[in-house]
Amino acid sequence: QVQLVETGGGLVQPGGSLSLSCAASGRTLSAYFMAWFRQAPGKEREFVAAISWSGGSTSYADSVKGRFTISRDNAKNTVYLRMNSLKPEDTAVYYCAATSGSPSRSENMYRYWGQGTQVTVSS
Protein backbone atom coordinates (compact mmCIF):
# COMPACT_ATOMS: atom_id res chain seq x y z
CA GLN A 1 0.00 0.00 0.00
CA VAL A 2 1.00 3.59 -0.50
CA GLN A 3 -0.14 6.68 1.38
CA LEU A 4 -0.34 10.02 -0.41
CA VAL A 5 -0.32 13.51 1.09
CA GLU A 6 -0.82 16.65 -0.99
CA THR A 7 0.50 20.05 0.04
CA GLY A 8 0.88 23.46 -1.54
CA GLY A 9 -2.66 24.59 -2.09
CA GLY A 10 -3.86 28.08 -1.29
CA LEU A 11 -5.32 31.32 -2.58
CA VAL A 12 -3.78 32.90 -5.66
CA GLN A 13 -4.80 35.72 -7.96
CA PRO A 14 -5.75 35.09 -11.60
CA GLY A 15 -2.63 34.84 -13.70
CA GLY A 16 -0.59 33.67 -10.75
CA SER A 17 1.26 30.44 -10.12
CA LEU A 18 1.18 27.69 -7.54
CA SER A 19 3.05 24.44 -7.03
CA LEU A 20 1.52 21.34 -5.50
CA SER A 21 3.41 18.41 -4.05
CA CYS A 22 2.30 14.85 -3.40
CA ALA A 23 4.48 12.91 -0.99
CA ALA A 24 4.22 9.16 -0.88
CA SER A 25 5.01 6.77 1.92
CA GLY A 26 4.63 3.07 2.45
CA ARG A 27 6.06 1.96 -0.86
CA THR A 28 8.43 3.37 -3.42
CA LEU A 29 6.71 5.75 -5.78
CA SER A 30 8.52 4.37 -8.82
CA ALA A 31 6.15 1.38 -8.78
CA TYR A 32 3.17 3.60 -9.58
CA PHE A 33 1.77 5.57 -12.48
CA MET A 34 0.74 8.90 -10.97
CA ALA A 35 -1.91 11.45 -11.77
CA TRP A 36 -3.53 14.63 -10.55
CA PHE A 37 -7.29 15.08 -10.54
CA ARG A 38 -9.44 17.97 -9.37
CA GLN A 39 -12.98 18.52 -8.22
CA ALA A 40 -14.70 21.88 -8.32
CA PRO A 41 -17.78 22.61 -6.20
CA GLY A 42 -20.84 20.98 -7.67
CA LYS A 43 -18.86 19.19 -10.37
CA GLU A 44 -17.49 15.72 -10.87
CA ARG A 45 -13.86 14.96 -10.31
CA GLU A 46 -11.84 15.37 -13.50
CA PHE A 47 -8.46 14.35 -14.82
CA VAL A 48 -5.75 17.01 -14.85
CA ALA A 49 -2.41 15.38 -15.63
CA ALA A 50 -0.55 12.08 -15.45
CA ILE A 51 3.04 10.92 -15.53
CA SER A 52 4.63 7.58 -16.28
CA TRP A 53 6.68 5.54 -13.85
CA SER A 54 10.01 6.98 -14.99
CA GLY A 55 8.65 10.43 -15.73
CA GLY A 56 9.44 10.14 -19.41
CA SER A 57 5.86 10.42 -20.55
CA THR A 58 3.21 12.92 -19.50
CA SER A 59 -0.40 13.60 -20.39
CA TYR A 60 -2.61 16.63 -19.79
CA ALA A 61 -6.24 17.62 -19.97
CA ASP A 62 -6.85 20.11 -22.76
CA SER A 63 -7.98 22.70 -20.22
CA VAL A 64 -4.54 22.84 -18.56
CA LYS A 65 -2.21 21.98 -21.43
CA GLY A 66 0.53 24.56 -21.77
CA ARG A 67 -0.14 25.99 -18.30
CA PHE A 68 0.41 23.05 -15.94
CA THR A 69 3.44 20.78 -15.67
CA ILE A 70 3.52 17.43 -13.89
CA SER A 71 6.84 15.99 -12.74
CA ARG A 72 8.15 13.44 -10.31
CA ASP A 73 11.23 12.74 -8.23
CA ASN A 74 11.24 9.05 -7.40
CA ALA A 75 14.26 9.47 -5.14
CA LYS A 76 12.17 11.83 -3.00
CA ASN A 77 8.99 9.78 -3.45
CA THR A 78 7.22 12.94 -4.58
CA VAL A 79 5.09 14.07 -7.51
CA TYR A 80 4.63 17.72 -8.37
CA LEU A 81 2.15 19.87 -10.25
CA ARG A 82 3.33 23.28 -11.31
CA MET A 83 0.42 25.53 -12.23
CA ASN A 84 0.97 28.76 -14.16
CA SER A 85 -1.41 31.34 -15.60
CA LEU A 86 -4.10 30.24 -13.20
CA LYS A 87 -7.72 31.04 -13.96
CA PRO A 88 -10.76 31.23 -11.68
CA GLU A 89 -12.05 28.05 -13.31
CA ASP A 90 -8.99 26.22 -11.96
CA THR A 91 -10.48 26.59 -8.48
CA ALA A 92 -10.95 23.09 -7.05
CA VAL A 93 -9.71 20.53 -4.60
CA TYR A 94 -6.71 18.87 -6.20
CA TYR A 95 -5.97 15.20 -5.56
CA CYS A 96 -3.02 13.05 -6.43
CA ALA A 97 -3.62 9.42 -7.21
CA ALA A 98 -1.57 6.30 -7.84
CA THR A 99 -2.10 3.11 -9.76
CA SER A 100 0.07 0.06 -10.22
CA GLY A 101 -2.02 -0.85 -13.24
CA SER A 102 -2.19 0.55 -16.73
CA PRO A 103 -1.96 4.29 -17.42
CA SER A 104 -5.39 5.87 -17.48
CA ARG A 105 -7.29 9.15 -17.34
CA SER A 106 -10.15 7.43 -15.54
CA GLU A 107 -10.32 7.93 -11.80
CA ASN A 108 -11.75 4.43 -11.49
CA MET A 109 -8.36 2.98 -12.39
CA TYR A 110 -6.60 4.61 -9.43
CA ARG A 111 -6.54 2.73 -6.17
CA TYR A 112 -4.68 5.16 -3.94
CA TRP A 113 -5.70 8.76 -3.27
CA GLY A 114 -4.54 11.64 -1.17
CA GLN A 115 -6.88 13.73 0.96
CA GLY A 116 -6.76 16.67 -1.44
CA THR A 117 -5.58 20.26 -1.23
CA GLN A 118 -7.70 23.33 -1.97
CA VAL A 119 -6.66 25.70 -4.73
CA THR A 120 -8.62 28.93 -5.01
CA VAL A 121 -8.02 31.39 -7.84
CA SER A 122 -9.64 34.71 -7.08
CA SER A 123 -8.91 38.41 -7.00
PDB file of N, CA and C in Angstrom, residues 25-118:
ATOM      1  N   SER A  25       4.344   7.594   0.918  1.00  0.00           N
ATOM      2  CA  SER A  25       5.005   6.770   1.923  1.00  0.00           C
ATOM      3  C   SER A  25       4.402   5.376   1.886  1.00  0.00           C
ATOM      4  N   GLY A  26       5.127   4.437   2.420  1.00  0.00           N
ATOM      5  CA  GLY A  26       4.629   3.070   2.451  1.00  0.00           C
ATOM      6  C   GLY A  26       5.274   2.182   1.412  1.00  0.00           C
ATOM      7  N   ARG A  27       5.402   2.695   0.205  1.00  0.00           N
ATOM      8  CA  ARG A  27       6.061   1.963  -0.859  1.00  0.00           C
ATOM      9  C   ARG A  27       6.752   2.962  -1.769  1.00  0.00           C
ATOM     10  N   THR A  28       7.716   2.478  -2.525  1.00  0.00           N
ATOM     11  CA  THR A  28       8.431   3.373  -3.423  1.00  0.00           C
ATOM     12  C   THR A  28       7.518   3.855  -4.539  1.00  0.00           C
ATOM     13  N   LEU A  29       7.600   5.134  -4.808  1.00  0.00           N
ATOM     14  CA  LEU A  29       6.714   5.746  -5.784  1.00  0.00           C
ATOM     15  C   LEU A  29       6.971   5.263  -7.199  1.00  0.00           C
ATOM     16  N   SER A  30       8.165   4.784  -7.463  1.00  0.00           N
ATOM     17  CA  SER A  30       8.517   4.373  -8.819  1.00  0.00           C
ATOM     18  C   SER A  30       7.693   3.189  -9.311  1.00  0.00           C
ATOM     19  N   ALA A  31       6.984   2.523  -8.388  1.00  0.00           N
ATOM     20  CA  ALA A  31       6.151   1.384  -8.779  1.00  0.00           C
ATOM     21  C   ALA A  31       4.795   1.811  -9.311  1.00  0.00           C
ATOM     22  N   TYR A  32       4.512   3.119  -9.273  1.00  0.00           N
ATOM     23  CA  TYR A  32       3.169   3.600  -9.578  1.00  0.00           C
ATOM     24  C   TYR A  32       3.154   4.627 -10.699  1.00  0.00           C
ATOM     25  N   PHE A  33       2.123   4.527 -11.529  1.00  0.00           N
ATOM     26  CA  PHE A  33       1.770   5.565 -12.477  1.00  0.00           C
ATOM     27  C   PHE A  33       0.969   6.590 -11.692  1.00  0.00           C
ATOM     28  N   MET A  34       1.323   7.861 -11.823  1.00  0.00           N
ATOM     29  CA  MET A  34       0.743   8.895 -10.972  1.00  0.00           C
ATOM     30  C   MET A  34      -0.079   9.886 -11.776  1.00  0.00           C
ATOM     31  N   ALA A  35      -1.062  10.455 -11.104  1.00  0.00           N
ATOM     32  CA  ALA A  35      -1.907  11.446 -11.766  1.00  0.00           C
ATOM     33  C   ALA A  35      -2.415  12.472 -10.771  1.00  0.00           C
ATOM     34  N   TRP A  36      -2.822  13.603 -11.309  1.00  0.00           N
ATOM     35  CA  TRP A  36      -3.527  14.628 -10.548  1.00  0.00           C
ATOM     36  C   TRP A  36      -4.945  14.735 -11.112  1.00  0.00           C
ATOM     37  N   PHE A  37      -5.899  14.822 -10.194  1.00  0.00           N
ATOM     38  CA  PHE A  37      -7.288  15.078 -10.541  1.00  0.00           C
ATOM     39  C   PHE A  37      -7.743  16.308  -9.752  1.00  0.00           C
ATOM     40  N   ARG A  38      -8.881  16.855 -10.135  1.00  0.00           N
ATOM     41  CA  ARG A  38      -9.439  17.972  -9.373  1.00  0.00           C
ATOM     42  C   ARG A  38     -10.953  17.892  -9.369  1.00  0.00           C
ATOM     43  N   GLN A  39     -11.523  18.491  -8.326  1.00  0.00           N
ATOM     44  CA  GLN A  39     -12.976  18.522  -8.216  1.00  0.00           C
ATOM     45  C   GLN A  39     -13.414  19.904  -7.768  1.00  0.00           C
ATOM     46  N   ALA A  40     -14.157  20.566  -8.637  1.00  0.00           N
ATOM     47  CA  ALA A  40     -14.703  21.881  -8.322  1.00  0.00           C
ATOM     48  C   ALA A  40     -16.055  21.713  -7.636  1.00  0.00           C
ATOM     49  N   PRO A  41     -16.493  22.711  -6.891  1.00  0.00           N
ATOM     50  CA  PRO A  41     -17.785  22.615  -6.200  1.00  0.00           C
ATOM     51  C   PRO A  41     -18.923  22.325  -7.174  1.00  0.00           C
ATOM     52  N   GLY A  42     -19.703  21.315  -6.846  1.00  0.00           N
ATOM     53  CA  GLY A  42     -20.842  20.978  -7.671  1.00  0.00           C
ATOM     54  C   GLY A  42     -20.524  20.241  -8.947  1.00  0.00           C
ATOM     55  N   LYS A  43     -19.262  19.882  -9.139  1.00  0.00           N
ATOM     56  CA  LYS A  43     -18.859  19.190 -10.370  1.00  0.00           C
ATOM     57  C   LYS A  43     -18.220  17.848 -10.044  1.00  0.00           C
ATOM     58  N   GLU A  44     -18.140  17.000 -11.043  1.00  0.00           N
ATOM     59  CA  GLU A  44     -17.488  15.717 -10.872  1.00  0.00           C
ATOM     60  C   GLU A  44     -15.972  15.888 -10.895  1.00  0.00           C
ATOM     61  N   ARG A  45     -15.306  14.936 -10.286  1.00  0.00           N
ATOM     62  CA  ARG A  45     -13.856  14.960 -10.308  1.00  0.00           C
ATOM     63  C   ARG A  45     -13.367  14.725 -11.736  1.00  0.00           C
ATOM     64  N   GLU A  46     -12.339  15.479 -12.131  1.00  0.00           N
ATOM     65  CA  GLU A  46     -11.840  15.374 -13.500  1.00  0.00           C
ATOM     66  C   GLU A  46     -10.329  15.198 -13.540  1.00  0.00           C
ATOM     67  N   PHE A  47      -9.882  14.563 -14.596  1.00  0.00           N
ATOM     68  CA  PHE A  47      -8.465  14.346 -14.824  1.00  0.00           C
ATOM     69  C   PHE A  47      -7.768  15.656 -15.130  1.00  0.00           C
ATOM     70  N   VAL A  48      -6.553  15.818 -14.588  1.00  0.00           N
ATOM     71  CA  VAL A  48      -5.753  17.009 -14.851  1.00  0.00           C
ATOM     72  C   VAL A  48      -4.476  16.645 -15.610  1.00  0.00           C
ATOM     73  N   ALA A  49      -3.689  15.736 -15.025  1.00  0.00           N
ATOM     74  CA  ALA A  49      -2.409  15.380 -15.632  1.00  0.00           C
ATOM     75  C   ALA A  49      -1.954  14.035 -15.099  1.00  0.00           C
ATOM     76  N   ALA A  50      -1.093  13.370 -15.872  1.00  0.00           N
ATOM     77  CA  ALA A  50      -0.552  12.084 -15.450  1.00  0.00           C
ATOM     78  C   ALA A  50       0.896  11.967 -15.897  1.00  0.00           C
ATOM     79  N   ILE A  51       1.626  11.097 -15.217  1.00  0.00           N
ATOM     80  CA  ILE A  51       3.035  10.919 -15.527  1.00  0.00           C
ATOM     81  C   ILE A  51       3.407   9.454 -15.370  1.00  0.00           C
ATOM     82  N   SER A  52       4.232   8.986 -16.285  1.00  0.00           N
ATOM     83  CA  SER A  52       4.626   7.582 -16.277  1.00  0.00           C
ATOM     84  C   SER A  52       5.589   7.277 -15.138  1.00  0.00           C
ATOM     85  N   TRP A  53       5.886   5.999 -14.965  1.00  0.00           N
ATOM     86  CA  TRP A  53       6.682   5.541 -13.848  1.00  0.00           C
ATOM     87  C   TRP A  53       8.061   6.223 -13.790  1.00  0.00           C
ATOM     88  N   SER A  54       8.671   6.381 -14.946  1.00  0.00           N
ATOM     89  CA  SER A  54      10.006   6.983 -14.988  1.00  0.00           C
ATOM     90  C   SER A  54       9.964   8.491 -15.150  1.00  0.00           C
ATOM     91  N   GLY A  55       8.784   9.011 -15.469  1.00  0.00           N
ATOM     92  CA  GLY A  55       8.645  10.435 -15.725  1.00  0.00           C
ATOM     93  C   GLY A  55       8.878  10.817 -17.171  1.00  0.00           C
ATOM     94  N   GLY A  56       9.131   9.855 -18.017  1.00  0.00           N
ATOM     95  CA  GLY A  56       9.437  10.144 -19.405  1.00  0.00           C
ATOM     96  C   GLY A  56       8.250  10.460 -20.273  1.00  0.00           C
ATOM     97  N   SER A  57       7.064  10.169 -19.778  1.00  0.00           N
ATOM     98  CA  SER A  57       5.855  10.416 -20.547  1.00  0.00           C
ATOM     99  C   SER A  57       4.824  11.116 -19.673  1.00  0.00           C
ATOM    100  N   THR A  58       4.218  12.170 -20.235  1.00  0.00           N
ATOM    101  CA  THR A  58       3.208  12.917 -19.505  1.00  0.00           C
ATOM    102  C   THR A  58       1.968  13.106 -20.375  1.00  0.00           C
ATOM    103  N   SER A  59       0.862  13.391 -19.708  1.00  0.00           N
ATOM    104  CA  SER A  59      -0.400  13.598 -20.392  1.00  0.00           C
ATOM    105  C   SER A  59      -1.182  14.670 -19.647  1.00  0.00           C
ATOM    106  N   TYR A  60      -1.896  15.519 -20.408  1.00  0.00           N
ATOM    107  CA  TYR A  60      -2.615  16.631 -19.788  1.00  0.00           C
ATOM    108  C   TYR A  60      -4.029  16.754 -20.338  1.00  0.00           C
ATOM    109  N   ALA A  61      -4.918  17.226 -19.496  1.00  0.00           N
ATOM    110  CA  ALA A  61      -6.240  17.618 -19.972  1.00  0.00           C
ATOM    111  C   ALA A  61      -6.085  18.849 -20.854  1.00  0.00           C
ATOM    112  N   ASP A  62      -6.942  18.973 -21.840  1.00  0.00           N
ATOM    113  CA  ASP A  62      -6.852  20.112 -22.760  1.00  0.00           C
ATOM    114  C   ASP A  62      -6.965  21.448 -22.018  1.00  0.00           C
ATOM    115  N   SER A  63      -7.728  21.464 -20.944  1.00  0.00           N
ATOM    116  CA  SER A  63      -7.976  22.705 -20.216  1.00  0.00           C
ATOM    117  C   SER A  63      -6.735  23.241 -19.505  1.00  0.00           C
ATOM    118  N   VAL A  64      -5.739  22.396 -19.289  1.00  0.00           N
ATOM    119  CA  VAL A  64      -4.543  22.838 -18.556  1.00  0.00           C
ATOM    120  C   VAL A  64      -3.276  22.736 -19.397  1.00  0.00           C
ATOM    121  N   LYS A  65      -3.381  22.176 -20.587  1.00  0.00           N
ATOM    122  CA  LYS A  65      -2.206  21.976 -21.430  1.00  0.00           C
ATOM    123  C   LYS A  65      -1.537  23.313 -21.720  1.00  0.00           C
ATOM    124  N   GLY A  66      -0.224  23.344 -21.545  1.00  0.00           N
ATOM    125  CA  GLY A  66       0.534  24.564 -21.766  1.00  0.00           C
ATOM    126  C   GLY A  66       0.637  25.458 -20.543  1.00  0.00           C
ATOM    127  N   ARG A  67      -0.179  25.182 -19.533  1.00  0.00           N
ATOM    128  CA  ARG A  67      -0.143  25.992 -18.304  1.00  0.00           C
ATOM    129  C   ARG A  67       0.359  25.193 -17.109  1.00  0.00           C
ATOM    130  N   PHE A  68       0.035  23.902 -17.067  1.00  0.00           N
ATOM    131  CA  PHE A  68       0.415  23.048 -15.940  1.00  0.00           C
ATOM    132  C   PHE A  68       1.528  22.096 -16.377  1.00  0.00           C
ATOM    133  N   THR A  69       2.376  21.741 -15.408  1.00  0.00           N
ATOM    134  CA  THR A  69       3.440  20.776 -15.666  1.00  0.00           C
ATOM    135  C   THR A  69       3.498  19.770 -14.528  1.00  0.00           C
ATOM    136  N   ILE A  70       3.396  18.502 -14.875  1.00  0.00           N
ATOM    137  CA  ILE A  70       3.521  17.431 -13.888  1.00  0.00           C
ATOM    138  C   ILE A  70       4.940  16.884 -13.960  1.00  0.00           C
ATOM    139  N   SER A  71       5.493  16.568 -12.797  1.00  0.00           N
ATOM    140  CA  SER A  71       6.841  15.992 -12.740  1.00  0.00           C
ATOM    141  C   SER A  71       6.920  15.087 -11.520  1.00  0.00           C
ATOM    142  N   ARG A  72       7.979  14.327 -11.452  1.00  0.00           N
ATOM    143  CA  ARG A  72       8.152  13.444 -10.310  1.00  0.00           C
ATOM    144  C   ARG A  72       9.627  13.290  -9.989  1.00  0.00           C
ATOM    145  N   ASP A  73       9.888  13.036  -8.706  1.00  0.00           N
ATOM    146  CA  ASP A  73      11.232  12.736  -8.231  1.00  0.00           C
ATOM    147  C   ASP A  73      11.116  11.444  -7.432  1.00  0.00           C
ATOM    148  N   ASN A  74      11.407  10.343  -8.067  1.00  0.00           N
ATOM    149  CA  ASN A  74      11.242   9.051  -7.400  1.00  0.00           C
ATOM    150  C   ASN A  74      12.184   8.898  -6.219  1.00  0.00           C
ATOM    151  N   ALA A  75      13.325   9.545  -6.265  1.00  0.00           N
ATOM    152  CA  ALA A  75      14.261   9.472  -5.140  1.00  0.00           C
ATOM    153  C   ALA A  75      13.676  10.129  -3.899  1.00  0.00           C
ATOM    154  N   LYS A  76      12.822  11.136  -4.111  1.00  0.00           N
ATOM    155  CA  LYS A  76      12.171  11.830  -2.998  1.00  0.00           C
ATOM    156  C   LYS A  76      10.755  11.315  -2.773  1.00  0.00           C
ATOM    157  N   ASN A  77      10.345  10.336  -3.580  1.00  0.00           N
ATOM    158  CA  ASN A  77       8.989   9.779  -3.446  1.00  0.00           C
ATOM    159  C   ASN A  77       7.923  10.870  -3.544  1.00  0.00           C
ATOM    160  N   THR A  78       8.102  11.784  -4.479  1.00  0.00           N
ATOM    161  CA  THR A  78       7.216  12.941  -4.578  1.00  0.00           C
ATOM    162  C   THR A  78       6.859  13.228  -6.030  1.00  0.00           C
ATOM    163  N   VAL A  79       5.596  13.610  -6.220  1.00  0.00           N
ATOM    164  CA  VAL A  79       5.092  14.070  -7.511  1.00  0.00           C
ATOM    165  C   VAL A  79       4.684  15.529  -7.360  1.00  0.00           C
ATOM    166  N   TYR A  80       4.889  16.286  -8.427  1.00  0.00           N
ATOM    167  CA  TYR A  80       4.631  17.723  -8.373  1.00  0.00           C
ATOM    168  C   TYR A  80       3.649  18.134  -9.463  1.00  0.00           C
ATOM    169  N   LEU A  81       2.976  19.246  -9.223  1.00  0.00           N
ATOM    170  CA  LEU A  81       2.154  19.871 -10.247  1.00  0.00           C
ATOM    171  C   LEU A  81       2.415  21.364 -10.188  1.00  0.00           C
ATOM    172  N   ARG A  82       3.080  21.858 -11.204  1.00  0.00           N
ATOM    173  CA  ARG A  82       3.327  23.283 -11.309  1.00  0.00           C
ATOM    174  C   ARG A  82       2.216  23.899 -12.144  1.00  0.00           C
ATOM    175  N   MET A  83       1.556  24.909 -11.571  1.00  0.00           N
ATOM    176  CA  MET A  83       0.416  25.531 -12.233  1.00  0.00           C
ATOM    177  C   MET A  83       0.709  27.002 -12.492  1.00  0.00           C
ATOM    178  N   ASN A  84       0.737  27.372 -13.752  1.00  0.00           N
ATOM    179  CA  ASN A  84       0.972  28.756 -14.158  1.00  0.00           C
ATOM    180  C   ASN A  84      -0.271  29.329 -14.821  1.00  0.00           C
ATOM    181  N   SER A  85      -0.297  30.637 -14.936  1.00  0.00           N
ATOM    182  CA  SER A  85      -1.409  31.339 -15.603  1.00  0.00           C
ATOM    183  C   SER A  85      -2.758  30.842 -15.095  1.00  0.00           C
ATOM    184  N   LEU A  86      -2.892  30.792 -13.803  1.00  0.00           N
ATOM    185  CA  LEU A  86      -4.095  30.242 -13.199  1.00  0.00           C
ATOM    186  C   LEU A  86      -5.313  31.093 -13.494  1.00  0.00           C
ATOM    187  N   LYS A  87      -6.438  30.407 -13.654  1.00  0.00           N
ATOM    188  CA  LYS A  87      -7.716  31.043 -13.963  1.00  0.00           C
ATOM    189  C   LYS A  87      -8.716  30.720 -12.859  1.00  0.00           C
ATOM    190  N   PRO A  88      -9.747  31.536 -12.697  1.00  0.00           N
ATOM    191  CA  PRO A  88     -10.756  31.229 -11.680  1.00  0.00           C
ATOM    192  C   PRO A  88     -11.362  29.833 -11.856  1.00  0.00           C
ATOM    193  N   GLU A  89     -11.484  29.373 -13.077  1.00  0.00           N
ATOM    194  CA  GLU A  89     -12.048  28.052 -13.310  1.00  0.00           C
ATOM    195  C   GLU A  89     -11.113  26.906 -12.905  1.00  0.00           C
ATOM    196  N   ASP A  90      -9.896  27.232 -12.507  1.00  0.00           N
ATOM    197  CA  ASP A  90      -8.994  26.218 -11.956  1.00  0.00           C
ATOM    198  C   ASP A  90      -9.262  25.965 -10.474  1.00  0.00           C
ATOM    199  N   THR A  91     -10.135  26.763  -9.885  1.00  0.00           N
ATOM    200  CA  THR A  91     -10.477  26.594  -8.478  1.00  0.00           C
ATOM    201  C   THR A  91     -11.093  25.218  -8.239  1.00  0.00           C
ATOM    202  N   ALA A  92     -10.503  24.457  -7.322  1.00  0.00           N
ATOM    203  CA  ALA A  92     -10.950  23.095  -7.054  1.00  0.00           C
ATOM    204  C   ALA A  92     -10.114  22.506  -5.926  1.00  0.00           C
ATOM    205  N   VAL A  93     -10.550  21.362  -5.461  1.00  0.00           N
ATOM    206  CA  VAL A  93      -9.707  20.534  -4.604  1.00  0.00           C
ATOM    207  C   VAL A  93      -8.898  19.620  -5.529  1.00  0.00           C
ATOM    208  N   TYR A  94      -7.602  19.651  -5.344  1.00  0.00           N
ATOM    209  CA  TYR A  94      -6.705  18.869  -6.195  1.00  0.00           C
ATOM    210  C   TYR A  94      -6.241  17.622  -5.448  1.00  0.00           C
ATOM    211  N   TYR A  95      -6.342  16.486  -6.131  1.00  0.00           N
ATOM    212  CA  TYR A  95      -5.974  15.204  -5.556  1.00  0.00           C
ATOM    213  C   TYR A  95      -4.872  14.553  -6.378  1.00  0.00           C
ATOM    214  N   CYS A  96      -3.929  13.919  -5.701  1.00  0.00           N
ATOM    215  CA  CYS A  96      -3.019  13.049  -6.428  1.00  0.00           C
ATOM    216  C   CYS A  96      -3.484  11.613  -6.235  1.00  0.00           C
ATOM    217  N   ALA A  97      -3.163  10.794  -7.206  1.00  0.00           N
ATOM    218  CA  ALA A  97      -3.623   9.416  -7.211  1.00  0.00           C
ATOM    219  C   ALA A  97      -2.548   8.518  -7.802  1.00  0.00           C
ATOM    220  N   ALA A  98      -2.579   7.262  -7.388  1.00  0.00           N
ATOM    221  CA  ALA A  98      -1.573   6.297  -7.837  1.00  0.00           C
ATOM    222  C   ALA A  98      -2.234   5.002  -8.279  1.00  0.00           C
ATOM    223  N   THR A  99      -1.662   4.421  -9.319  1.00  0.00           N
ATOM    224  CA  THR A  99      -2.097   3.106  -9.764  1.00  0.00           C
ATOM    225  C   THR A  99      -0.893   2.263 -10.140  1.00  0.00           C
ATOM    226  N   SER A 100      -0.975   0.992  -9.808  1.00  0.00           N
ATOM    227  CA  SER A 100       0.066   0.056 -10.223  1.00  0.00           C
ATOM    228  C   SER A 100      -0.344  -0.651 -11.509  1.00  0.00           C
ATOM    229  N   GLY A 101      -1.514  -0.252 -12.016  1.00  0.00           N
ATOM    230  CA  GLY A 101      -2.018  -0.849 -13.240  1.00  0.00           C
ATOM    231  C   GLY A 101      -1.641  -0.037 -14.457  1.00  0.00           C
ATOM    232  N   SER A 102      -2.483  -0.118 -15.463  1.00  0.00           N
ATOM    233  CA  SER A 102      -2.194   0.549 -16.726  1.00  0.00           C
ATOM    234  C   SER A 102      -2.465   2.046 -16.632  1.00  0.00           C
ATOM    235  N   PRO A 103      -1.713   2.845 -17.397  1.00  0.00           N
ATOM    236  CA  PRO A 103      -1.958   4.289 -17.416  1.00  0.00           C
ATOM    237  C   PRO A 103      -3.394   4.591 -17.831  1.00  0.00           C
ATOM    238  N   SER A 104      -3.998   5.573 -17.184  1.00  0.00           N
ATOM    239  CA  SER A 104      -5.386   5.872 -17.478  1.00  0.00           C
ATOM    240  C   SER A 104      -5.723   7.290 -17.060  1.00  0.00           C
ATOM    241  N   ARG A 105      -6.725   7.861 -17.744  1.00  0.00           N
ATOM    242  CA  ARG A 105      -7.289   9.145 -17.341  1.00  0.00           C
ATOM    243  C   ARG A 105      -8.557   8.953 -16.518  1.00  0.00           C
ATOM    244  N   SER A 106      -8.936   7.731 -16.301  1.00  0.00           N
ATOM    245  CA  SER A 106     -10.149   7.434 -15.543  1.00  0.00           C
ATOM    246  C   SER A 106      -9.834   7.297 -14.065  1.00  0.00           C
ATOM    247  N   GLU A 107     -10.567   8.005 -13.242  1.00  0.00           N
ATOM    248  CA  GLU A 107     -10.316   7.930 -11.803  1.00  0.00           C
ATOM    249  C   GLU A 107     -10.593   6.531 -11.267  1.00  0.00           C
ATOM    250  N   ASN A 108     -11.416   5.777 -11.960  1.00  0.00           N
ATOM    251  CA  ASN A 108     -11.748   4.433 -11.487  1.00  0.00           C
ATOM    252  C   ASN A 108     -10.556   3.487 -11.514  1.00  0.00           C
ATOM    253  N   MET A 109      -9.526   3.842 -12.273  1.00  0.00           N
ATOM    254  CA  MET A 109      -8.361   2.979 -12.388  1.00  0.00           C
ATOM    255  C   MET A 109      -7.344   3.230 -11.282  1.00  0.00           C
ATOM    256  N   TYR A 110      -7.566   4.231 -10.469  1.00  0.00           N
ATOM    257  CA  TYR A 110      -6.603   4.609  -9.434  1.00  0.00           C
ATOM    258  C   TYR A 110      -7.059   4.101  -8.073  1.00  0.00           C
ATOM    259  N   ARG A 111      -6.171   3.347  -7.448  1.00  0.00           N
ATOM    260  CA  ARG A 111      -6.536   2.726  -6.170  1.00  0.00           C
ATOM    261  C   ARG A 111      -6.215   3.606  -4.973  1.00  0.00           C
ATOM    262  N   TYR A 112      -5.155   4.391  -5.083  1.00  0.00           N
ATOM    263  CA  TYR A 112      -4.685   5.160  -3.937  1.00  0.00           C
ATOM    264  C   TYR A 112      -4.861   6.654  -4.193  1.00  0.00           C
ATOM    265  N   TRP A 113      -5.388   7.344  -3.166  1.00  0.00           N
ATOM    266  CA  TRP A 113      -5.698   8.761  -3.271  1.00  0.00           C
ATOM    267  C   TRP A 113      -5.213   9.517  -2.054  1.00  0.00           C
ATOM    268  N   GLY A 114      -4.819  10.751  -2.278  1.00  0.00           N
ATOM    269  CA  GLY A 114      -4.542  11.636  -1.165  1.00  0.00           C
ATOM    270  C   GLY A 114      -5.824  12.271  -0.667  1.00  0.00           C
ATOM    271  N   GLN A 115      -5.703  13.106   0.357  1.00  0.00           N
ATOM    272  CA  GLN A 115      -6.881  13.731   0.959  1.00  0.00           C
ATOM    273  C   GLN A 115      -7.312  14.990   0.223  1.00  0.00           C
ATOM    274  N   GLY A 116      -6.444  15.490  -0.656  1.00  0.00           N
ATOM    275  CA  GLY A 116      -6.764  16.674  -1.440  1.00  0.00           C
ATOM    276  C   GLY A 116      -6.240  17.952  -0.815  1.00  0.00           C
ATOM    277  N   THR A 117      -6.000  18.935  -1.678  1.00  0.00           N
ATOM    278  CA  THR A 117      -5.579  20.259  -1.225  1.00  0.00           C
ATOM    279  C   THR A 117      -6.342  21.304  -2.033  1.00  0.00           C
ATOM    280  N   GLN A 118      -6.839  22.322  -1.337  1.00  0.00           N
ATOM    281  CA  GLN A 118      -7.699  23.326  -1.968  1.00  0.00           C
ATOM    282  C   GLN A 118      -6.868  24.357  -2.714  1.00  0.00           C
TER     283      GLN A 118
END
